Every structure is written in structure tokens, then in C-alpha cells.
Tab-separated table of C-alpha atoms and ligand atoms in Angstrom:
chain	number	residue	atom	x	y	z
I	226	MET	CA	19.212	38.343	-4.345
I	227	THR	CA	22.790	37.657	-2.426
I	228	GLY	CA	23.600	40.254	0.597
I	229	LEU	CA	26.549	41.616	0.547
I	230	VAL	CA	27.623	39.901	3.570
I	231	ASP	CA	25.829	37.615	3.358
I	232	GLY	CA	26.245	34.767	5.305
I	233	LYS	CA	28.491	36.989	8.155
I	234	ALA	CA	28.133	37.774	11.497
I	235	ALA	CA	29.278	41.171	12.611
I	236	VAL	CA	29.487	42.683	15.845
I	237	ILE	CA	29.386	46.602	15.343
I	238	THR	CA	30.202	48.653	18.703
I	239	GLY	CA	28.185	51.665	19.658
I	240	ALA	CA	25.388	50.655	17.514
I	241	ALA	CA	22.363	52.126	20.130
I	242	GLN	CA	22.046	55.306	17.686
I	243	GLY	CA	23.865	57.119	14.694
I	244	ILE	CA	27.077	55.846	12.752
I	245	GLY	CA	26.684	52.445	13.767
I	246	GLU	CA	22.503	52.447	14.201
I	247	ALA	CA	23.468	52.771	11.003
I	248	THR	CA	25.502	50.171	9.899
I	249	ALA	CA	24.076	47.517	12.141
I	250	LEU	CA	20.966	48.027	10.310
I	251	ARG	CA	22.890	47.919	6.402
I	252	PHE	CA	25.172	44.994	7.483
I	253	ALA	CA	21.625	42.901	8.255
I	254	GLU	CA	19.591	44.405	5.175
I	255	GLU	CA	22.896	43.121	2.443
I	256	GLY	CA	22.452	39.303	4.770
I	257	ALA	CA	24.758	39.580	8.169
I	258	ASP	CA	23.724	38.297	11.618
I	259	VAL	CA	24.574	41.559	14.081
I	260	VAL	CA	25.750	42.135	17.830
I	261	VAL	CA	24.398	44.977	18.844
I	262	ALA	CA	26.777	46.154	21.734
I	263	ASP	CA	26.339	49.569	23.608
I	264	ILE	CA	26.519	50.637	27.138
I	265	LEU	CA	22.984	52.469	26.486
I	266	GLU	CA	20.286	49.911	26.319
I	267	ASP	CA	16.586	50.856	25.481
I	268	GLY	CA	18.870	52.305	22.073
I	269	GLY	CA	20.496	48.797	21.451
I	270	ARG	CA	16.869	47.164	21.752
I	271	ASP	CA	15.901	49.653	19.552
I	272	THR	CA	18.897	48.687	16.666
I	273	VAL	CA	17.862	45.076	17.238
I	274	SER	CA	13.470	45.491	16.905
I	275	GLN	CA	14.024	47.524	13.846
I	276	ILE	CA	16.564	44.254	12.378
I	277	GLU	CA	14.165	42.185	13.431
I	278	ASP	CA	10.774	44.067	12.673
I	279	ARG	CA	13.248	43.503	8.768
I	280	GLY	CA	13.335	39.935	8.847
I	281	GLY	CA	17.199	40.051	10.249
I	282	ASN	CA	19.597	38.119	13.175
I	283	ALA	CA	20.443	40.664	16.113
I	284	VAL	CA	21.514	40.518	19.150
I	285	PHE	CA	21.706	43.573	22.084
I	286	VAL	CA	24.911	42.836	24.515
I	287	GLU	CA	25.149	45.725	27.250
I	288	THR	CA	29.554	46.834	26.723
I	289	ASP	CA	31.171	49.280	28.152
I	290	VAL	CA	34.231	49.261	25.417
I	291	SER	CA	37.186	50.168	28.021
I	292	GLN	CA	36.067	47.629	29.423
I	293	THR	CA	37.852	44.304	28.608
I	294	GLU	CA	36.061	41.363	29.946
I	295	ASP	CA	32.868	43.629	27.872
I	296	VAL	CA	34.735	42.757	24.925
I	297	GLN	CA	35.849	39.704	25.724
I	298	HIS	CA	32.324	38.811	26.080
I	299	MET	CA	31.125	40.604	23.071
I	300	ILE	CA	33.529	38.458	21.018
I	301	THR	CA	32.314	35.732	22.909
I	302	THR	CA	27.861	36.451	22.583
I	303	CYS	CA	28.542	36.355	18.647
I	304	ILE	CA	30.813	33.519	18.287
I	305	GLU	CA	27.636	31.587	20.596
I	306	GLU	CA	25.066	32.907	19.005
I	307	PHE	CA	26.342	33.435	15.510
I	308	GLY	CA	28.898	30.383	15.234
I	309	GLY	CA	31.811	32.975	14.448
I	310	ILE	CA	32.267	36.173	13.917
I	311	ASP	CA	33.541	37.947	10.357
I	312	VAL	CA	33.340	40.970	10.758
I	313	LEU	CA	34.355	44.054	13.604
I	314	PHE	CA	32.919	47.414	14.294
I	315	ASN	CA	34.982	49.287	16.767
I	316	ASN	CA	32.859	52.166	16.483
I	317	ALA	CA	31.903	53.964	19.380
I	318	GLY	CA	32.584	57.119	20.131
I	319	ILE	CA	32.600	60.712	23.061
I	320	ASP	CA	34.017	64.030	21.820
I	321	GLY	CA	35.595	64.340	25.640
I	322	PRO	CA	36.215	67.641	26.889
I	323	ILE	CA	36.281	70.821	24.009
I	324	GLU	CA	38.531	73.206	25.644
I	325	PRO	CA	42.375	74.464	24.954
I	326	ILE	CA	44.409	72.390	25.948
I	327	VAL	CA	44.979	74.238	29.454
I	328	GLU	CA	41.524	74.137	30.558
I	329	TYR	CA	41.128	70.726	29.457
I	330	ASP	CA	40.328	68.319	32.490
I	331	GLU	CA	42.578	65.556	32.698
I	332	GLU	CA	39.777	62.486	34.076
I	333	GLY	CA	37.903	63.956	30.808
I	334	PHE	CA	41.589	63.574	28.665
I	335	ASP	CA	41.917	59.702	30.661
I	336	GLU	CA	38.092	58.989	29.410
I	337	VAL	CA	38.206	60.284	25.633
I	338	ILE	CA	41.384	58.229	25.046
I	339	ASP	CA	39.548	54.579	27.111
I	340	VAL	CA	36.950	55.425	25.161
I	341	ASN	CA	37.584	55.953	21.734
I	342	LEU	CA	41.443	54.677	21.646
I	343	LYS	CA	42.621	51.625	23.675
I	344	GLY	CA	38.588	50.174	23.340
I	345	VAL	CA	39.318	50.104	19.507
I	346	TRP	CA	42.683	48.622	20.654
I	347	LEU	CA	40.790	46.181	23.633
I	348	GLY	CA	37.736	45.279	19.988
I	349	LEU	CA	41.515	45.108	17.937
I	350	LYS	CA	43.186	42.153	20.341
I	351	TYR	CA	39.798	39.872	21.621
I	352	GLY	CA	38.477	40.681	17.877
I	353	ILE	CA	41.938	39.808	16.271
I	354	GLU	CA	42.110	36.325	18.142
I	355	ALA	CA	38.778	35.564	17.709
I	356	MET	CA	38.652	36.153	14.504
I	357	LEU	CA	42.724	33.548	14.190
I	358	GLU	CA	40.646	30.331	15.563
I	359	ASP	CA	37.658	31.407	12.902
I	360	GLY	CA	39.529	31.166	9.797
I	361	GLY	CA	40.795	35.190	9.264
I	362	GLY	CA	37.890	38.486	8.812
I	363	SER	CA	37.796	42.766	8.466
I	364	ILE	CA	37.674	44.763	11.151
I	365	ILE	CA	36.796	47.841	10.874
I	366	SER	CA	37.314	50.754	13.290
I	367	THR	CA	35.936	55.035	13.878
I	368	SER	CA	38.849	57.436	13.352
I	369	SER	CA	38.104	60.703	12.662
I	370	ILE	CA	38.475	63.696	9.926
I	371	GLY	CA	39.772	64.794	13.563
I	372	GLY	CA	42.620	62.162	13.580
I	373	GLN	CA	44.248	63.937	10.674
I	374	VAL	CA	44.318	67.242	11.050
I	375	ALA	CA	44.618	69.240	14.202
I	376	VAL	CA	40.564	70.729	15.329
I	377	PRO	CA	41.432	73.315	18.070
I	378	GLU	CA	39.804	72.265	21.297
I	379	TYR	CA	40.106	68.834	20.688
I	380	SER	CA	43.266	67.531	21.697
I	381	GLY	CA	42.211	64.495	23.686
I	382	TYR	CA	39.578	63.448	21.003
I	383	GLY	CA	42.070	64.293	17.911
I	384	ALA	CA	44.735	62.031	19.601
I	385	ALA	CA	42.743	59.209	20.608
I	386	LYS	CA	41.798	59.125	16.905
I	387	ALA	CA	44.976	59.478	15.028
I	388	GLY	CA	45.642	56.736	17.275
I	389	VAL	CA	43.089	54.935	15.975
I	390	SER	CA	44.782	55.294	12.413
I	391	LEU	CA	48.174	53.982	13.852
I	392	VAL	CA	46.627	50.566	15.416
I	393	THR	CA	44.397	49.757	12.841
I	394	LYS	CA	48.350	49.769	10.788
I	395	SER	CA	50.037	47.682	13.397
I	396	ALA	CA	46.488	45.411	13.065
I	397	ALA	CA	47.059	45.165	9.177
I	398	LEU	CA	50.791	44.008	8.795
I	399	GLU	CA	50.759	42.000	12.583
I	400	TYR	CA	48.062	40.109	10.822
I	401	ALA	CA	48.608	40.442	6.637
I	402	THR	CA	48.900	37.191	5.661
I	403	GLU	CA	45.785	35.290	8.329
I	404	GLY	CA	43.414	36.240	6.584
I	405	ILE	CA	42.742	38.967	9.038
I	406	ARG	CA	42.636	43.153	7.535
I	407	ALA	CA	41.895	45.628	9.674
I	408	ASN	CA	41.026	48.969	8.429
I	409	ALA	CA	39.114	52.102	10.051
I	410	VAL	CA	37.196	54.825	8.866
I	411	ALA	CA	37.734	59.036	8.733
I	412	PRO	CA	34.130	60.400	9.239
I	413	GLY	CA	33.778	64.617	8.473
I	414	LEU	CA	30.908	65.965	10.147
I	415	VAL	CA	27.806	63.047	10.375
I	416	LYS	CA	24.072	63.710	10.901
I	417	THR	CA	24.013	62.489	15.021
I	418	PRO	CA	23.282	62.817	18.410
I	419	MET	CA	26.434	63.645	18.985
I	420	VAL	CA	26.436	66.652	16.464
I	421	GLU	CA	22.851	67.358	16.703
I	422	ASN	CA	23.931	67.886	20.226
I	423	ILE	CA	26.872	70.388	19.968
I	424	MET	CA	24.732	72.313	16.985
I	425	GLU	CA	21.415	72.973	19.405
I	426	GLN	CA	24.619	74.630	22.100
I	427	ASP	CA	26.024	76.582	19.572
I	428	PRO	CA	24.864	78.423	16.944
I	429	ASP	CA	27.858	79.590	15.288
I	430	ALA	CA	29.048	75.764	16.030
I	431	ALA	CA	26.067	74.741	14.185
I	432	GLU	CA	26.776	77.286	10.862
I	433	GLN	CA	30.767	76.423	10.776
I	434	PHE	CA	29.624	73.325	10.693
I	435	ARG	CA	26.580	73.492	8.140
I	436	ASN	CA	29.843	74.887	5.915
I	437	MET	CA	33.143	72.486	6.728
I	438	GLU	CA	32.475	70.562	4.051
I	439	PRO	CA	33.288	70.965	0.068
I	440	MET	CA	30.330	69.097	-0.954
I	441	ASP	CA	26.707	70.477	0.624
I	442	GLY	CA	25.686	70.242	4.675
I	443	LEU	CA	27.102	67.152	6.930
I	444	ALA	CA	27.027	63.265	6.098
I	445	GLU	CA	24.370	61.534	6.879
I	446	PRO	CA	24.959	58.429	8.903
I	447	VAL	CA	24.507	55.585	6.031
I	448	GLU	CA	26.964	56.626	3.618
I	449	ILE	CA	30.051	55.852	6.697
I	450	ALA	CA	27.649	52.898	6.993
I	451	ASN	CA	28.253	52.574	3.101
I	452	THR	CA	31.567	52.285	3.632
I	453	VAL	CA	31.579	49.878	6.329
I	454	LEU	CA	29.843	47.743	5.084
I	455	PHE	CA	32.138	47.857	1.442
I	456	LEU	CA	35.648	46.984	3.957
I	457	GLY	CA	34.006	44.565	5.945
I	458	SER	CA	33.172	42.768	2.644
I	459	ASP	CA	34.748	40.828	0.550
I	460	LEU	CA	34.235	43.713	-1.513
I	461	ALA	CA	37.393	45.546	0.272
I	462	SER	CA	39.038	41.783	0.021
I	463	ARG	CA	42.929	44.108	-0.580
I	464	VAL	CA	42.333	46.766	0.512
I	465	THR	CA	43.825	46.895	4.726
I	466	GLY	CA	46.010	49.470	6.935
I	467	HIS	CA	43.416	52.237	5.121
I	468	THR	CA	42.419	55.105	6.765
I	469	LEU	CA	39.388	55.820	3.515
I	470	ALA	CA	37.799	59.532	4.929
I	471	VAL	CA	34.494	60.165	4.265
I	472	GLU	CA	34.574	64.316	4.735
I	473	GLY	CA	32.458	65.058	1.384
I	474	GLY	CA	35.927	66.642	0.252
I	475	PHE	CA	37.087	68.415	3.013
I	476	LEU	CA	41.153	67.187	3.240
I	477	SER	CA	40.977	67.316	-0.530
I	478	GLN	CA	41.825	71.198	-0.136
Z	216	NAI	P1	26.747	59.059	19.204
Z	216	NAI	O1	26.271	60.073	20.336
Z	216	NAI	O2	25.202	59.057	17.934
Z	216	NAI	O3	26.449	57.328	18.590
Z	216	NAI	C1	28.024	56.844	19.950
Z	216	NAI	C2	27.665	55.264	20.595
Z	216	NAI	O4	28.524	54.718	21.260
Z	216	NAI	C3	26.009	55.859	21.793
Z	216	NAI	O5	25.355	55.032	21.421
Z	216	NAI	C4	26.766	55.208	22.683
Z	216	NAI	O6	25.719	54.897	23.839
Z	216	NAI	C5	28.057	54.331	22.244
Z	216	NAI	N1	29.115	54.683	23.386
Z	216	NAI	C6	29.399	55.470	23.961
Z	216	NAI	N2	30.761	55.720	24.461
Z	216	NAI	C7	30.388	53.839	25.256
Z	216	NAI	C8	31.293	53.370	25.706
Z	216	NAI	N3	32.716	53.204	26.644
Z	216	NAI	N4	30.927	51.805	25.106
Z	216	NAI	C9	30.133	51.498	24.579
Z	216	NAI	N5	29.349	52.278	23.128
Z	216	NAI	C10	29.197	53.734	23.920
Z	216	NAI	O7	27.341	59.282	18.035
Z	216	NAI	P2	28.004	59.221	16.245
Z	216	NAI	O8	28.169	60.481	15.272
Z	216	NAI	O9	27.080	58.071	15.733
Z	216	NAI	O10	29.409	58.968	16.293
Z	216	NAI	C11	30.429	57.682	16.372
Z	216	NAI	C12	31.922	57.010	16.236
Z	216	NAI	O11	31.798	58.196	14.688
Z	216	NAI	C13	32.362	58.140	17.313
Z	216	NAI	O12	33.660	57.578	17.494
Z	216	NAI	C14	32.606	58.694	17.023
Z	216	NAI	O13	34.209	59.854	16.889
Z	216	NAI	C15	33.233	59.084	15.761
Z	216	NAI	N6	32.840	60.085	14.456
Z	216	NAI	C16	31.518	60.283	15.071
Z	216	NAI	C17	30.728	62.460	13.383
Z	216	NAI	C18	30.230	62.564	13.897
Z	216	NAI	O14	30.279	63.710	12.440
Z	216	NAI	N7	28.841	62.809	13.991
Z	216	NAI	C19	32.536	62.212	13.654
Z	216	NAI	C20	33.878	61.829	13.061
Z	216	NAI	C21	33.910	60.273	14.128
């Protein structure tokens, strides 16, 4: 049996936990060699072990996606370890401050833009540069429904995630004739440590989250991973420039 991404080399950021971890596992299951990139070493190494235990190939690279040298290193590691780069999932992200604009901390704003938007832009910049040398590829970046509709108290996060959709379109247009596709996924609410922390601290928010999407409850990380797998695979060979929402019908309301 052949996998959906057999023989491809994939770099996945934020792969120590949550959506990135689930995506790293799915890509490995479907035949890809995986670079697990994250600031969290323990979690990252754990993802690598899970992949190796199932017979796959993976390496961990400690990476802060907001730092140019780290992003360059993560890409060159993929080429050195696995002979090229076919897929990049720019997924690492933080929620940043949760405050109305007047109270919103300025440094927190800079940080959420640096990680969630500049980190994606750096991934596109150096990922595309490498893919141009390597016969093309597919880049997927994580946006959010919070980048399509405003969520009160998430101005920095929303601005970054809206930006992710737009830089994705820029990349799609600029490299459409060179074998490079760029798309984004926009999850609704997903059961990951990021959201579980908020739900634990705020029972009212937890109740609201459970009822937010027309479909029941929250998404499992693997449901986002499977969408990324589609976009990263040749099944999506004509799909570029899109932000594909995975939100149980939320945006249809
Ligand atoms: P998570 O907090 O469980 O995982 C995020 C991962 O990114 C962690 O492993 C963390 O160490 C890593 N990370 C954070 N800053 C980093 C940096 N500067 N460099 C490298 N790695 C870094 O969060 P989750 O939920 O898995 O989020 C993944 C992506 O999905 C994020 O971009 C998030 O904004 C987005 N998202 C999540 C939603 C959800 O409901 N969980 C909804 C919509 C979007």
C-alpha cells in the first residue's frame, strides 16, 4: 500500500504538541520523512519517538520560527537529512494577550505578530527559496477563523491570522508557474493544549467554546491534520491561494 505523501520530505513547525504533533504523525503514517520543529525540545523529541516507534523517519530541530537563522537551519536540515523539501507546514503559533485594544500590551502585540505572521512569512521566504531549487512543493500555513471574523479581545492574534491568509495568496500568485502551491488552514476550535489551558482557567469560556460551532463540540487535532495532508499531497495539485476553514460550519452562519 502506498501512502498519500510517500517519499516526500516535510517540515512541520509547532510539532511538539497539538495540531502540529497530530500532523507530523499523519504525514509519517502516509509515508513522509518529517522534520519536527519547535521551541519545546522535550515535546519535539517525543513526537520524533512516536514516529520512529511506528517505523517512520523523523528528526527534531529546535526552532524559534520568528528567528531568521532558525528558520533557515530548519529548512537546510530537511534537505541534508532527507535529500530535499516537498512540504512545509507553518503551524507554530501563540494566542498572545487576550484583552480589549486599550488594555492590550504592546510588547504582546509585537510578539504575536512576530511568531504568528512573521514566522509564517519567514517560512514562505526560505521554504520557497529551497523548493525552487528542488522542483517545487506545497506550503500550508495555519490561519484561524479568528483571522476571518473578529473575536473580541484577540486583536493581535486576529491581525496576524488575517495576514497569514494574505501572504498565502501573495506566495500562491508569485510562484504559481514554478510548481509551488501555497494554502492555509483556518481551524475553528480544536482540542489542543492552547485551547485546553483557556478552558481550564475560564469555565464560562469553556461552555461557550463547546457550543460555538454548528457541529458538536471541538475538533480533534487529527481532523486539521487530515486537511493539511490533503493540501500537502498531490491530490490538491490544482489548489493554491486558499484558506480552507475546518470549523464545523461556523462560517456558514
Ligand atoms: P499548541 O499551543 O498546542 O501548540 C503550538 C506549538 O507551537 C507548541 O508546541 C509551541 O511550543 C509551538 N511554538 C510556539 N511558539 C513557537 C515559536 N516561536 N517557534 C516554534 N514553535 C513555537 O497550539 P495548537 O492549538 O496546536 O496551535 C497550532 C496552530 O493552530 C497555531 O498557529 C494556532 O494559532 C492555530 N489555531 C489553533 C486553534 C485551536 O483551537 N487550537 C484554532 C485556530 C488556529
